């Protein structure tokens, strides 16, 4: 491995001070990037190369530039975030894209709703007995959840529950 000469080191240091690294779009097009004329420079700095690659693969540079030119400057950042999210999701889920995430979130909502309904059903069984004074609230809690020596409750499923405030 050859070592670099002092003149080459000083030239590289001067060059790094003189120019900023090109944005991902300009690197891809192999051209010099000037922040003033490049519309993509603020949104795709060199460290966001994966985002740029996904956006370029899904939409193409020309289409993204045209889209950014058509919308107002104050909305561009949100637009790029949205485009990047969709492109990254498409890279992760090539068949369904964002739809796969939507389906997963809907499944989680249905699961949580079902679980919440079951909890409400169980509470409705105990509520009349509590209102009639047939059982003490602390006894009710102890029967519903097992207690360890520290007073922390666990359910039959192994989930931890905090100590009641009453």
PDB file of C-alpha atoms in Angstrom:
ATOM      1  CA  UNK A   1       0.000   0.000   0.000  1.00  0.00           C
ATOM      2  CA  UNK A   2       1.522   3.273  -1.078  1.00  0.00           C
ATOM      3  CA  UNK A   3       1.524   6.191   1.330  1.00  0.00           C
ATOM      4  CA  UNK A   4       0.379   9.580   0.097  1.00  0.00           C
ATOM      5  CA  UNK A   5       2.795  12.451  -0.205  1.00  0.00           C
ATOM      6  CA  UNK A   6       2.504  15.623   1.874  1.00  0.00           C
ATOM      7  CA  UNK A   7       1.475  17.624  -1.224  1.00  0.00           C
ATOM      8  CA  UNK A   8      -1.317  15.159  -1.987  1.00  0.00           C
ATOM      9  CA  UNK A   9      -2.556  15.300   1.627  1.00  0.00           C
ATOM     10  CA  UNK A  10      -2.658  19.093   1.590  1.00  0.00           C
ATOM     11  CA  UNK A  11      -4.466  19.054  -1.777  1.00  0.00           C
ATOM     12  CA  UNK A  12      -7.089  16.628  -0.438  1.00  0.00           C
ATOM     13  CA  UNK A  13      -7.549  18.771   2.683  1.00  0.00           C
ATOM     14  CA  UNK A  14      -7.930  21.918   0.512  1.00  0.00           C
ATOM     15  CA  UNK A  15     -10.375  20.127  -1.783  1.00  0.00           C
ATOM     16  CA  UNK A  16     -12.524  18.910   1.147  1.00  0.00           C
ATOM     17  CA  UNK A  17     -12.706  22.445   2.569  1.00  0.00           C
ATOM     18  CA  UNK A  18     -13.508  23.949  -0.819  1.00  0.00           C
ATOM     19  CA  UNK A  19     -16.373  21.707  -1.889  1.00  0.00           C
ATOM     20  CA  UNK A  20     -19.240  20.012  -0.135  1.00  0.00           C
ATOM     21  CA  UNK A  21     -20.028  16.446  -1.115  1.00  0.00           C
ATOM     22  CA  UNK A  22     -22.594  16.142  -3.863  1.00  0.00           C
ATOM     23  CA  UNK A  23     -26.143  15.181  -3.006  1.00  0.00           C
ATOM     24  CA  UNK A  24     -27.273  11.654  -3.868  1.00  0.00           C
ATOM     25  CA  UNK A  25     -29.070  12.775  -7.030  1.00  0.00           C
ATOM     26  CA  UNK A  26     -26.026  14.570  -8.393  1.00  0.00           C
ATOM     27  CA  UNK A  27     -23.768  11.635  -7.498  1.00  0.00           C
ATOM     28  CA  UNK A  28     -26.117   9.350  -9.377  1.00  0.00           C
ATOM     29  CA  UNK A  29     -26.092  11.632 -12.417  1.00  0.00           C
ATOM     30  CA  UNK A  30     -22.316  12.174 -12.068  1.00  0.00           C
ATOM     31  CA  UNK A  31     -22.499  15.934 -12.032  1.00  0.00           C
ATOM     32  CA  UNK A  32     -21.329  18.703  -9.747  1.00  0.00           C
ATOM     33  CA  UNK A  33     -23.915  19.638  -7.145  1.00  0.00           C
ATOM     34  CA  UNK A  34     -24.577  23.227  -6.283  1.00  0.00           C
ATOM     35  CA  UNK A  35     -27.025  23.661  -3.435  1.00  0.00           C
ATOM     36  CA  UNK A  36     -28.482  26.745  -5.119  1.00  0.00           C
ATOM     37  CA  UNK A  37     -29.538  25.096  -8.367  1.00  0.00           C
ATOM     38  CA  UNK A  38     -30.139  21.495  -7.230  1.00  0.00           C
ATOM     39  CA  UNK A  39     -33.705  21.092  -6.008  1.00  0.00           C
ATOM     40  CA  UNK A  40     -32.983  17.658  -4.478  1.00  0.00           C
ATOM     41  CA  UNK A  41     -29.878  18.650  -2.457  1.00  0.00           C
ATOM     42  CA  UNK A  42     -31.735  19.651   0.747  1.00  0.00           C
ATOM     43  CA  UNK A  43     -33.749  16.431   0.790  1.00  0.00           C
ATOM     44  CA  UNK A  44     -31.173  13.840  -0.295  1.00  0.00           C
ATOM     45  CA  UNK A  45     -27.819  14.646   1.339  1.00  0.00           C
ATOM     46  CA  UNK A  46     -24.996  12.105   0.876  1.00  0.00           C
ATOM     47  CA  UNK A  47     -25.925  10.206   4.041  1.00  0.00           C
ATOM     48  CA  UNK A  48     -29.416   9.394   2.702  1.00  0.00           C
ATOM     49  CA  UNK A  49     -28.248   7.332  -0.230  1.00  0.00           C
ATOM     50  CA  UNK A  50     -30.521   4.349   0.568  1.00  0.00           C
ATOM     51  CA  UNK A  51     -33.596   6.619   0.608  1.00  0.00           C
ATOM     52  CA  UNK A  52     -32.562   8.136  -2.690  1.00  0.00           C
ATOM     53  CA  UNK A  53     -31.960   4.751  -4.303  1.00  0.00           C
ATOM     54  CA  UNK A  54     -35.421   3.553  -3.270  1.00  0.00           C
ATOM     55  CA  UNK A  55     -37.095   6.772  -4.468  1.00  0.00           C
ATOM     56  CA  UNK A  56     -35.194   6.657  -7.767  1.00  0.00           C
ATOM     57  CA  UNK A  57     -36.122   3.006  -8.307  1.00  0.00           C
ATOM     58  CA  UNK A  58     -39.828   3.606  -7.641  1.00  0.00           C
ATOM     59  CA  UNK A  59     -40.407   7.068  -9.145  1.00  0.00           C
ATOM     60  CA  UNK A  60     -37.344   8.175 -11.106  1.00  0.00           C
ATOM     61  CA  UNK A  61     -35.376  11.394 -10.639  1.00  0.00           C
ATOM     62  CA  UNK A  62     -37.186  13.332 -13.351  1.00  0.00           C
ATOM     63  CA  UNK A  63     -40.639  12.606 -11.892  1.00  0.00           C
ATOM     64  CA  UNK A  64     -39.575  13.606  -8.365  1.00  0.00           C
ATOM     65  CA  UNK A  65     -38.025  16.850  -9.617  1.00  0.00           C
ATOM     66  CA  UNK A  66     -41.166  17.697 -11.604  1.00  0.00           C
ATOM     67  CA  UNK A  67     -43.346  16.952  -8.587  1.00  0.00           C
ATOM     68  CA  UNK A  68     -41.231  19.155  -6.301  1.00  0.00           C
ATOM     69  CA  UNK A  69     -41.300  22.013  -8.815  1.00  0.00           C
ATOM     70  CA  UNK A  70     -45.116  21.904  -8.932  1.00  0.00           C
ATOM     71  CA  UNK A  71     -45.735  22.170  -5.190  1.00  0.00           C
ATOM     72  CA  UNK A  72     -45.049  25.139  -2.934  1.00  0.00           C
ATOM     73  CA  UNK A  73     -41.666  25.257  -1.170  1.00  0.00           C
ATOM     74  CA  UNK A  74     -43.201  25.016   2.308  1.00  0.00           C
ATOM     75  CA  UNK A  75     -44.767  21.625   1.437  1.00  0.00           C
ATOM     76  CA  UNK A  76     -41.726  20.088  -0.241  1.00  0.00           C
ATOM     77  CA  UNK A  77     -40.170  18.615   2.883  1.00  0.00           C
ATOM     78  CA  UNK A  78     -43.379  16.773   3.819  1.00  0.00           C
ATOM     79  CA  UNK A  79     -43.745  15.624   0.226  1.00  0.00           C
ATOM     80  CA  UNK A  80     -40.227  14.164   0.202  1.00  0.00           C
ATOM     81  CA  UNK A  81     -40.830  12.465   3.570  1.00  0.00           C
ATOM     82  CA  UNK A  82     -43.970  10.877   2.161  1.00  0.00           C
ATOM     83  CA  UNK A  83     -42.243   9.808  -1.051  1.00  0.00           C
ATOM     84  CA  UNK A  84     -39.325   8.323   0.926  1.00  0.00           C
ATOM     85  CA  UNK A  85     -41.682   6.474   3.253  1.00  0.00           C
ATOM     86  CA  UNK A  86     -43.586   4.938   0.380  1.00  0.00           C
ATOM     87  CA  UNK A  87     -40.407   4.049  -1.537  1.00  0.00           C
ATOM     88  CA  UNK A  88     -38.766   2.482   1.537  1.00  0.00           C
ATOM     89  CA  UNK A  89     -41.933   0.549   2.313  1.00  0.00           C
ATOM     90  CA  UNK A  90     -42.097  -0.689  -1.274  1.00  0.00           C
ATOM     91  CA  UNK A  91     -38.469  -1.831  -0.954  1.00  0.00           C
ATOM     92  CA  UNK A  92     -39.325  -3.703   2.260  1.00  0.00           C
ATOM     93  CA  UNK A  93     -42.613  -5.175   0.970  1.00  0.00           C
ATOM     94  CA  UNK A  94     -42.183  -5.432  -2.832  1.00  0.00           C
ATOM     95  CA  UNK A  95     -45.589  -6.970  -3.514  1.00  0.00           C
ATOM     96  CA  UNK A  96     -47.960  -4.939  -1.315  1.00  0.00           C
ATOM     97  CA  UNK A  97     -45.902  -1.869  -0.362  1.00  0.00           C
ATOM     98  CA  UNK A  98     -47.745   0.417   2.075  1.00  0.00           C
ATOM     99  CA  UNK A  99     -50.803  -1.784   1.830  1.00  0.00           C
ATOM    100  CA  UNK A 100     -48.987  -4.503   3.802  1.00  0.00           C
ATOM    101  CA  UNK A 101     -48.460  -2.045   6.659  1.00  0.00           C
ATOM    102  CA  UNK A 102     -52.100  -0.955   6.505  1.00  0.00           C
ATOM    103  CA  UNK A 103     -53.266  -4.575   6.696  1.00  0.00           C
ATOM    104  CA  UNK A 104     -50.964  -5.239   9.649  1.00  0.00           C
ATOM    105  CA  UNK A 105     -52.232  -2.172  11.516  1.00  0.00           C
ATOM    106  CA  UNK A 106     -55.849  -3.156  10.818  1.00  0.00           C
ATOM    107  CA  UNK A 107     -55.116  -6.638  12.169  1.00  0.00           C
ATOM    108  CA  UNK A 108     -53.625  -5.126  15.331  1.00  0.00           C
ATOM    109  CA  UNK A 109     -56.664  -2.854  15.776  1.00  0.00           C
ATOM    110  CA  UNK A 110     -59.039  -5.804  15.450  1.00  0.00           C
ATOM    111  CA  UNK A 111     -56.960  -7.835  17.910  1.00  0.00           C
ATOM    112  CA  UNK A 112     -56.861  -4.999  20.466  1.00  0.00           C
ATOM    113  CA  UNK A 113     -60.580  -4.303  20.054  1.00  0.00           C
ATOM    114  CA  UNK A 114     -61.371  -7.976  20.647  1.00  0.00           C
ATOM    115  CA  UNK A 115     -59.162  -8.019  23.717  1.00  0.00           C
ATOM    116  CA  UNK A 116     -60.750  -4.798  25.027  1.00  0.00           C
ATOM    117  CA  UNK A 117     -64.244  -6.231  24.494  1.00  0.00           C
ATOM    118  CA  UNK A 118     -63.241  -9.311  26.500  1.00  0.00           C
ATOM    119  CA  UNK A 119     -61.974  -7.089  29.336  1.00  0.00           C
ATOM    120  CA  UNK A 120     -65.210  -5.063  29.317  1.00  0.00           C
ATOM    121  CA  UNK A 121     -67.216  -8.292  29.372  1.00  0.00           C
ATOM    122  CA  UNK A 122     -65.252  -9.564  32.353  1.00  0.00           C
ATOM    123  CA  UNK A 123     -65.625  -6.249  34.164  1.00  0.00           C
ATOM    124  CA  UNK A 124     -69.373  -6.234  33.535  1.00  0.00           C
ATOM    125  CA  UNK A 125     -69.615  -9.552  35.387  1.00  0.00           C
ATOM    126  CA  UNK A 126     -67.993  -8.068  38.491  1.00  0.00           C
ATOM    127  CA  UNK A 127     -69.551  -4.589  38.437  1.00  0.00           C
ATOM    128  CA  UNK A 128     -73.004  -5.569  39.831  1.00  0.00           C
ATOM    129  CA  UNK A 129     -71.381  -7.521  42.647  1.00  0.00           C
ATOM    130  CA  UNK A 130     -69.152  -4.556  43.523  1.00  0.00           C
ATOM    131  CA  UNK A 131     -72.092  -2.131  43.478  1.00  0.00           C
ATOM    132  CA  UNK A 132     -74.170  -4.402  45.741  1.00  0.00           C
ATOM    133  CA  UNK A 133     -71.295  -4.586  48.208  1.00  0.00           C
ATOM    134  CA  UNK A 134     -71.121  -8.351  47.971  1.00  0.00           C
ATOM    135  CA  UNK A 135     -67.381  -8.355  47.494  1.00  0.00           C
ATOM    136  CA  UNK A 136     -64.662  -6.077  48.723  1.00  0.00           C
ATOM    137  CA  UNK A 137     -62.704  -4.260  45.990  1.00  0.00           C
ATOM    138  CA  UNK A 138     -59.360  -5.523  47.309  1.00  0.00           C
ATOM    139  CA  UNK A 139     -60.638  -9.101  47.460  1.00  0.00           C
ATOM    140  CA  UNK A 140     -61.949  -8.686  43.935  1.00  0.00           C
ATOM    141  CA  UNK A 141     -58.544  -7.538  42.719  1.00  0.00           C
ATOM    142  CA  UNK A 142     -56.763 -10.377  44.528  1.00  0.00           C
ATOM    143  CA  UNK A 143     -59.089 -12.978  43.033  1.00  0.00           C
ATOM    144  CA  UNK A 144     -58.743 -11.533  39.553  1.00  0.00           C
ATOM    145  CA  UNK A 145     -54.955 -11.317  39.683  1.00  0.00           C
ATOM    146  CA  UNK A 146     -52.462 -13.300  41.690  1.00  0.00           C
ATOM    147  CA  UNK A 147     -50.210 -11.276  43.970  1.00  0.00           C
ATOM    148  CA  UNK A 148     -46.575 -11.808  44.720  1.00  0.00           C
ATOM    149  CA  UNK A 149     -44.830 -10.679  47.911  1.00  0.00           C
ATOM    150  CA  UNK A 150     -43.983  -7.263  46.440  1.00  0.00           C
ATOM    151  CA  UNK A 151     -47.660  -6.591  45.748  1.00  0.00           C
ATOM    152  CA  UNK A 152     -47.264  -6.670  41.981  1.00  0.00           C
ATOM    153  CA  UNK A 153     -50.048  -8.417  40.110  1.00  0.00           C
ATOM    154  CA  UNK A 154     -49.847 -10.813  37.210  1.00  0.00           C
ATOM    155  CA  UNK A 155     -52.665 -12.134  35.102  1.00  0.00           C
ATOM    156  CA  UNK A 156     -53.138 -15.679  33.886  1.00  0.00           C
ATOM    157  CA  UNK A 157     -51.406 -14.706  30.635  1.00  0.00           C
ATOM    158  CA  UNK A 158     -48.264 -13.511  32.431  1.00  0.00           C
ATOM    159  CA  UNK A 159     -48.758  -9.782  31.788  1.00  0.00           C
ATOM    160  CA  UNK A 160     -47.691  -7.460  34.590  1.00  0.00           C
ATOM    161  CA  UNK A 161     -50.281  -5.138  36.113  1.00  0.00           C
ATOM    162  CA  UNK A 162     -49.636  -2.259  38.515  1.00  0.00           C
ATOM    163  CA  UNK A 163     -50.885  -2.302  42.095  1.00  0.00           C
ATOM    164  CA  UNK A 164     -54.355  -0.720  42.380  1.00  0.00           C
ATOM    165  CA  UNK A 165     -54.512   2.840  43.692  1.00  0.00           C
ATOM    166  CA  UNK A 166     -57.550   2.132  45.898  1.00  0.00           C
TER     167      UNK A 166
END
